[in-house]
Coordinates of C-alpha atoms and ligand atoms in Angstrom, one line a residue:
X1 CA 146.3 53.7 178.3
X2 CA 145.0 55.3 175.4
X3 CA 143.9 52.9 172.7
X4 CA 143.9 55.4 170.2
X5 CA 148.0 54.8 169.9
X6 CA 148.9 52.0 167.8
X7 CA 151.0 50.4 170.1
X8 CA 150.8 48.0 173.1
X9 CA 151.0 48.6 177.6
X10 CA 154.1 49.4 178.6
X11 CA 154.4 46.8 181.2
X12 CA 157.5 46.7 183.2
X13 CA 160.5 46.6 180.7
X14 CA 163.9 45.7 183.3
X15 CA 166.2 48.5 183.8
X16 CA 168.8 48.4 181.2
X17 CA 166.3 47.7 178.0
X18 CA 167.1 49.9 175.0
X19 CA 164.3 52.4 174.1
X20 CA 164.2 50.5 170.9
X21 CA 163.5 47.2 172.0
X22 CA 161.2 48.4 174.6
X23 CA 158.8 49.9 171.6
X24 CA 159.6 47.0 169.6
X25 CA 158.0 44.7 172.8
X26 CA 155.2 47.2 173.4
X27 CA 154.2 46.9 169.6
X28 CA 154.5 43.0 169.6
X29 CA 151.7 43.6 172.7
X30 CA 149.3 44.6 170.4
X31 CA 148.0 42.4 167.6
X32 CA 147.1 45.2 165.3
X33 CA 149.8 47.6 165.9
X34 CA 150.9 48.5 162.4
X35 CA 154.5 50.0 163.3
X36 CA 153.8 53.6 162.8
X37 CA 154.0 55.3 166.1
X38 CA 157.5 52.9 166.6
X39 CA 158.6 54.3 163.4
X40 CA 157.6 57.6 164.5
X41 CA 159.4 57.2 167.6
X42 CA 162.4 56.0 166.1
X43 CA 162.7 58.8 164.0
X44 CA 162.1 61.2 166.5
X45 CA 164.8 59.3 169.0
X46 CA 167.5 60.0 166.3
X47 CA 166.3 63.2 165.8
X48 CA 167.1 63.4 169.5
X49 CA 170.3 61.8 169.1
X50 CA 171.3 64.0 166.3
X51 CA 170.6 67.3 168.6
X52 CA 172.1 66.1 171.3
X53 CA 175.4 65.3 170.0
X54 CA 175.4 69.4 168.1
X55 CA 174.3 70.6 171.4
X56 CA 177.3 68.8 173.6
X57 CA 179.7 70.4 170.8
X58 CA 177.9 73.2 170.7
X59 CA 181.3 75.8 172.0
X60 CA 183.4 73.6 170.0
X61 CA 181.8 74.2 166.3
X62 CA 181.2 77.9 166.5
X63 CA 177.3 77.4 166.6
X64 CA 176.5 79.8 169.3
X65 CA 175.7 83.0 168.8
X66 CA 172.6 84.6 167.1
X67 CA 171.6 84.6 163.8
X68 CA 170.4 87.8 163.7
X69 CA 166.3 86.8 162.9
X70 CA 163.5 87.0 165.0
X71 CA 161.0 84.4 165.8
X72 CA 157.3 84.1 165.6
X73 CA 157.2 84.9 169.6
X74 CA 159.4 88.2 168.7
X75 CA 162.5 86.8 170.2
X76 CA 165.5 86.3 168.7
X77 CA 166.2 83.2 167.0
X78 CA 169.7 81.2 168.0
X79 CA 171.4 79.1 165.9
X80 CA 170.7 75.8 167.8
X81 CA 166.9 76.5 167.6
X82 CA 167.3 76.5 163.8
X83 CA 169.4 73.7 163.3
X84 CA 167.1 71.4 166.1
X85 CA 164.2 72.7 164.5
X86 CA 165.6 71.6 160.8
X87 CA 166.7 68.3 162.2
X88 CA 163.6 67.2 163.1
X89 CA 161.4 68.2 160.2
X90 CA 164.2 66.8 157.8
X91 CA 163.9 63.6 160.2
X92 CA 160.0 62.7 160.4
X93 CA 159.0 64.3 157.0
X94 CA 159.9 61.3 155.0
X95 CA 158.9 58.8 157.1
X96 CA 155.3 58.5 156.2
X97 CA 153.8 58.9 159.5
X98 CA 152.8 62.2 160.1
X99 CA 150.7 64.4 157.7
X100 CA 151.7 68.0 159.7
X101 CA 154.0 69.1 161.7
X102 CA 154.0 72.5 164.2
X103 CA 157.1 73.7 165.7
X104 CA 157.2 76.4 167.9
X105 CA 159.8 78.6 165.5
X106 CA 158.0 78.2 162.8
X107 CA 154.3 80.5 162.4
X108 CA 152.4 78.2 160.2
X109 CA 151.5 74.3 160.2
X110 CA 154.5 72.7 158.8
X111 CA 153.1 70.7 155.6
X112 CA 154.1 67.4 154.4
X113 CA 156.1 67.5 150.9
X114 CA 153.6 65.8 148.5
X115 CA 156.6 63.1 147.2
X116 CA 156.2 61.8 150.9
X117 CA 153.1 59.4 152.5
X118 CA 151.0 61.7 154.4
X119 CA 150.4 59.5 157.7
X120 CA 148.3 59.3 160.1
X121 CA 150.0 61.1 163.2
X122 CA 150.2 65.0 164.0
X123 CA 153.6 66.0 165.7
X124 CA 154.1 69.1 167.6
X125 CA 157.3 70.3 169.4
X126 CA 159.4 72.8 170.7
X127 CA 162.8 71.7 169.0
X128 CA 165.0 73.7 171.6
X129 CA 163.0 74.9 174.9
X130 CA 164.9 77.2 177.3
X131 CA 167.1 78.3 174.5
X132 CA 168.3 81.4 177.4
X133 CA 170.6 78.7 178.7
X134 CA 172.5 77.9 175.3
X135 CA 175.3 80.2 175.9
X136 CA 175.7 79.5 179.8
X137 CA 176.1 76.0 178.9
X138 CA 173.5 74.7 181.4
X139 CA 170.4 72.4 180.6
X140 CA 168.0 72.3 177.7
X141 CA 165.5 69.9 176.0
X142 CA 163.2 69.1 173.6
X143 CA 159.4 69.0 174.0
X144 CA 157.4 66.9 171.5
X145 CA 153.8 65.6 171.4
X146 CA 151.9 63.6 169.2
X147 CA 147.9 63.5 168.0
X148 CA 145.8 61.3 165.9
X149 CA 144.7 63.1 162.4
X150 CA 141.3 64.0 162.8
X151 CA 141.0 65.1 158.4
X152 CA 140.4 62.2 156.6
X153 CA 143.7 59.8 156.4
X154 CA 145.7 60.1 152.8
X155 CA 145.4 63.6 152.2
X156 CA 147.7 66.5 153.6
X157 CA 146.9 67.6 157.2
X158 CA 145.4 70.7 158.5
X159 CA 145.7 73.7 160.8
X160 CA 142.7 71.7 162.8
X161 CA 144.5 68.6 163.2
X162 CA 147.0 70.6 165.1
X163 CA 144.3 72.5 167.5
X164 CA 143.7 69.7 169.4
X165 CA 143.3 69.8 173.1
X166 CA 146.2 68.2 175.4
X167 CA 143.6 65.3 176.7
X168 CA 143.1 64.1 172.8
X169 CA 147.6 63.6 172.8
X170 CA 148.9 59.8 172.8
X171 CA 151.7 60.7 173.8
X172 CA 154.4 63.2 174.8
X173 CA 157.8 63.5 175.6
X174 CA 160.7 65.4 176.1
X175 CA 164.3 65.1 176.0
X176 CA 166.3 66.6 178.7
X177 CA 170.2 67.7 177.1
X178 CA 172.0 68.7 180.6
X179 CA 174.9 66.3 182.7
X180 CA 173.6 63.3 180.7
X181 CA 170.6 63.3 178.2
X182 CA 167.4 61.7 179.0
X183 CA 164.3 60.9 177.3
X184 CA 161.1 60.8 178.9
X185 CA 158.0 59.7 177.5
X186 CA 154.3 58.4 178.2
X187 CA 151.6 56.9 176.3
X188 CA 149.0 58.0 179.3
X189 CA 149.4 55.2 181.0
X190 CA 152.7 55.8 182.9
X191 CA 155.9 57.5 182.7
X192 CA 159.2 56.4 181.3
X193 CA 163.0 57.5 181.5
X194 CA 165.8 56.5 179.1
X195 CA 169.0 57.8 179.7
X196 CA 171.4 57.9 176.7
X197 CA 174.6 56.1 176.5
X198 CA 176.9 57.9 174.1
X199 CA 179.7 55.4 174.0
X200 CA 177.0 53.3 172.3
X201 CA 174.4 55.6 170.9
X202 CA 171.3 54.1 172.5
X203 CA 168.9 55.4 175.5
X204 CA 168.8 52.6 178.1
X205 CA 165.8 52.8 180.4
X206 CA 167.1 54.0 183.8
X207 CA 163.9 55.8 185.2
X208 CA 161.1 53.2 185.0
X209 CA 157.5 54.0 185.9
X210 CA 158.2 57.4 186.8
X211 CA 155.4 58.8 190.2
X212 CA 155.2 62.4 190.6
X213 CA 155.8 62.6 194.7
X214 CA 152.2 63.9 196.2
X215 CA 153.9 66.7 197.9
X216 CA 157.3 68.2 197.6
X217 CA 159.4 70.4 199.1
X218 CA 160.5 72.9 196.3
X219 CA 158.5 75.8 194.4
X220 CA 160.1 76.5 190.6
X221 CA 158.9 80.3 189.5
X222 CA 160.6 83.7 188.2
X223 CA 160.7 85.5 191.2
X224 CA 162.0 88.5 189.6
X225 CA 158.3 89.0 188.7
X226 CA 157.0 89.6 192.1
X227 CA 156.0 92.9 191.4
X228 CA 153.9 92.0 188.0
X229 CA 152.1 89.1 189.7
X230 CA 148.5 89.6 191.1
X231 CA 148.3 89.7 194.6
X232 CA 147.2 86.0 194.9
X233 CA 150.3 84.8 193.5
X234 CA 152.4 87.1 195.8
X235 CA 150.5 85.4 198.7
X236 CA 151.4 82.1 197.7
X237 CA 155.1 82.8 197.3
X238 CA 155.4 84.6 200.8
X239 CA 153.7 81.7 202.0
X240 CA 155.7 78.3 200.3
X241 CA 158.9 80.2 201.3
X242 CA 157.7 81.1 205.5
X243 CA 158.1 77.9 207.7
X244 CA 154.9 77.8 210.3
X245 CA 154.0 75.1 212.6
X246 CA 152.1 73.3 209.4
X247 CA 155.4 73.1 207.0
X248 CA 158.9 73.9 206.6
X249 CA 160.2 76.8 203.8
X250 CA 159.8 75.2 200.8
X251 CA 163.4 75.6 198.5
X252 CA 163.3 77.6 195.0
X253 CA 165.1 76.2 192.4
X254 CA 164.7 77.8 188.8
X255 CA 167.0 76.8 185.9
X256 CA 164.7 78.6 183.4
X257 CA 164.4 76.1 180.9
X258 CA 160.9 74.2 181.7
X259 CA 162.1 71.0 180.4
X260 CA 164.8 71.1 183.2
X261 CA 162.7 72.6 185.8
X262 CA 159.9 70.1 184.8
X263 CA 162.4 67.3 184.9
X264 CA 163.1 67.9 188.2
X265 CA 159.7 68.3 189.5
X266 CA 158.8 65.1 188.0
X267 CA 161.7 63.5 190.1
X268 CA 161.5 65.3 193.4
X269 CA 158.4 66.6 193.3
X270 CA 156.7 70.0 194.5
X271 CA 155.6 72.5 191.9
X272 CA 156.5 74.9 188.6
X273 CA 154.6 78.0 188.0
X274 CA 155.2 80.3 185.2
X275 CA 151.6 82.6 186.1
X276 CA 149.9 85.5 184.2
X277 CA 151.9 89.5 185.1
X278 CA 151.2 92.4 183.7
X279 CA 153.8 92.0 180.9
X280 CA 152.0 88.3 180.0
X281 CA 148.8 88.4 180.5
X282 CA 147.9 85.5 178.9
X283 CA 151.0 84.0 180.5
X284 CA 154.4 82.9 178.7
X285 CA 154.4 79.5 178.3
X286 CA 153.0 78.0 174.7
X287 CA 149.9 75.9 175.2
X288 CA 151.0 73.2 172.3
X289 CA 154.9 72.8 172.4
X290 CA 155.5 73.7 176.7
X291 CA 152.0 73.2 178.8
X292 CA 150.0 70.4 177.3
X293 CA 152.4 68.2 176.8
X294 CA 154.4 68.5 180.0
X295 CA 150.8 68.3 181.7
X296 CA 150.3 65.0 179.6
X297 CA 153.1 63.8 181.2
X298 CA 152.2 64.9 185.0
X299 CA 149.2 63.6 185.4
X300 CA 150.3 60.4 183.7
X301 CA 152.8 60.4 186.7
X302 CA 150.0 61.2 189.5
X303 CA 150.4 64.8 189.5
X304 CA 148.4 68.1 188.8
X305 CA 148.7 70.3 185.8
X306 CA 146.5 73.6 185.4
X307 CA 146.2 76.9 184.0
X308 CA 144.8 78.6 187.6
X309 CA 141.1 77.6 186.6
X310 CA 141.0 75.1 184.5
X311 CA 143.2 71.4 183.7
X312 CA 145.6 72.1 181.1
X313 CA 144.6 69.0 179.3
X314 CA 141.2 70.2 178.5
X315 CA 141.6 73.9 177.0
X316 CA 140.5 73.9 173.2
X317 CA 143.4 75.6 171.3
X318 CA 142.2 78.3 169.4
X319 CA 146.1 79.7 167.3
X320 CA 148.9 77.7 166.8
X321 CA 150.9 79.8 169.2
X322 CA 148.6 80.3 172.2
X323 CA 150.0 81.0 176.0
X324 CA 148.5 79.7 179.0
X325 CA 149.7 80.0 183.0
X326 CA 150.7 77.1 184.0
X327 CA 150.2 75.3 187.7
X328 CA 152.1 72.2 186.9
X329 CA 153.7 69.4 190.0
X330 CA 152.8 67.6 192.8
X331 CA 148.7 67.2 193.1
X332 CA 149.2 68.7 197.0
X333 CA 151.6 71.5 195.9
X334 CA 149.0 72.6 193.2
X335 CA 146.0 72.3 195.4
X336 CA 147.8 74.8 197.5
X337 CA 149.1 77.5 194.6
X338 CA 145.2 77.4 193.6
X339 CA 144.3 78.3 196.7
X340 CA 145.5 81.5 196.7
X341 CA 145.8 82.2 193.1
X342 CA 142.3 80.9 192.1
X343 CA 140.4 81.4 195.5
Ligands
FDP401 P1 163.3 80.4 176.9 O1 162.5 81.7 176.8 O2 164.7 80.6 177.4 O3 163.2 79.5 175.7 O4 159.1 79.4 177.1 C1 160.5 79.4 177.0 C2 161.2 79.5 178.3 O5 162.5 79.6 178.1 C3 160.9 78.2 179.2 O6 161.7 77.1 178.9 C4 161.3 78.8 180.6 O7 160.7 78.1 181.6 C5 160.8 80.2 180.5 O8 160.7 80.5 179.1 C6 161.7 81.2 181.2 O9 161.1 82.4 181.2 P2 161.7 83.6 182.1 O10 163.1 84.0 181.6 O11 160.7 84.7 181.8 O12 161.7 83.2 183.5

């Protein structure tokens, strides 16, 4: 557990617990935990709430559709993005507990009005991820993590507190919008699932100390990019997908939202890949918002997150938006994808 998070060990909350009182008993754990990162939390749960409840209307208030702009990544902006990504600066910037913000829509650090306390805590996210599946109607979440300040604590926060490598985070989450919506979220020390109650408006934890399975039996990639991977990464698919007398065919399932596909993983185990081609060679994902804090959350669950070469957790960002390939599942699954891809 890190002890750079001012809040106590999870322990074993019972199934059932609100997400609220089980940050309010984790912060009673810890003598000198001030109330921040619950008041963070808190704030970023009803951002949660408050995206989730547009997103389930979503074909109901004429919010679909395009408005038109394009994005920092050069793609174009939906409507949901912009409202999820509003929501959430609207919802922490007053609080007093961060001192920047960086959102995967916006190009620069988000800065802290000066009428507001800047606080000690650095929040990155991606406020809608997988926004492709918007207008099918099919699953999509919200990434966030969360950093210590590393400029000196009153001021406003900097472009540096937000290049901080994924092994530095104390803690990430995500919130999974699909049949029901689920939060999931770690300190490092293990992984939790709430699953939200609308009748009643609270997450109730439903998916306690969450273990990656050591191997699985599914492989998660775009395999409409066979023909712009390296050869490594074609050897590894035509492999996971032929039985032999070692292993069965492993299953492909790809919803194309990583927060889904991620979800999954998590749950049933096996692997995601989203590699380098020749249209992304630097790979698609985003460091910040998608790969280091989904890898937080995999390794705090047993499993394997890397980039082909390296862990996830320990590239030093350079730019705000920054790619990386991503390896990310079940330790055994990865071990074999890095076989071929990184021989
Ligand atoms: P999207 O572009 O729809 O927002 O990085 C964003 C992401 O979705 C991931 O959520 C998803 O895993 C990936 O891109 C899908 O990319 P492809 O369509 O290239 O497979």
């Amino acid at each position: 557990m890190s002890s750079r998070v001012s809040i106590g060990p999870a322990e074993t909350s019972p199934v059932g617990t609100t997400l609220e009182r089980h940050l309010l008993d984790r912060q009673r754990r810890m003598a000198e935990a001030t109330g921040d990162f619950t008041g963070l939390f808190q704030q970023i749960t009803l951002a949660a709430k408050i995206i989730g409840s547009r997103v389930s209307k979503a074909g109901l208030s004429g919010i679909l559709g395009r408005t038109g702009a394009t994005n920092v990544q050069g793609e174009q902006v939906q409507k949901l993005d912009d409202f999820a990504n509003t929501t959430i600066v609207s919802t922490v910037e007053a609080g007093g507990h961060v001192c920047v913000m960086g959102s995967e829509e916006v190009e620069e650090p988000i800065a802290i009005p000066a009428q507001y306390p800047q606080g000690k805590y650095v929040l990155q996210f991606d406020p809608l991820d997988g926004s492709g599946n918007i207008d099918i109607n099919a699953s999509i979440g919200t990434i966030f993590s969360i950093h210590r300040r590393l400029s000196p604590e009153g001021g406003p926060g900097s472009l540096g507190d937000l290049l901080q490598p994924g092994r530095d985070i104390v803690a990430a989450g995500y919130i999974v919008y699909g049949s029901s919506n689920m939060l999931v979220y770690s300190t490092g020390d293990q992984v939790d699932g709430f699953t939200y109650d609308p009748g009643v408006g609270e997450f109730f934890l439903s998916h306690p100390k969450i273990r990656i399975p050591k191997r699985g039996g599914i492989y998660s990639i775009n395999e409409g990019n066979y023909h712009s991977w390296d050869e490594g990464i074609r050897n590894w698919v035509d492999w996971i997908k032929t039985p032999s007398e070692t292993k069965p065919a492993y299953r492909l399932r790809y919803i194309g939202a990583m927060v889904a596909d991620l979800h999954r993983t998590l749950l049933r185990g096996g692997i995601f890949v989203y590699p380098s081609d020749t249209k992304n060679r630097k790979g698609k994902l985003r460091l910040l918002y998608e790969a280091s804090p989904m890898a937080f959350l995999v390794e705090a669950s047993g499993g394997t997150a890397s980039d082909g070469k390296n862990r996830i957790l320990d590239i030093e960002p350079t730019a705000l938006h920054q790619r990386t390939p991503v390896f990310i599942g079940s330790p055994d699954d990865v071990a074999d994808a890095l076989r071929f891809a990184a021989p």
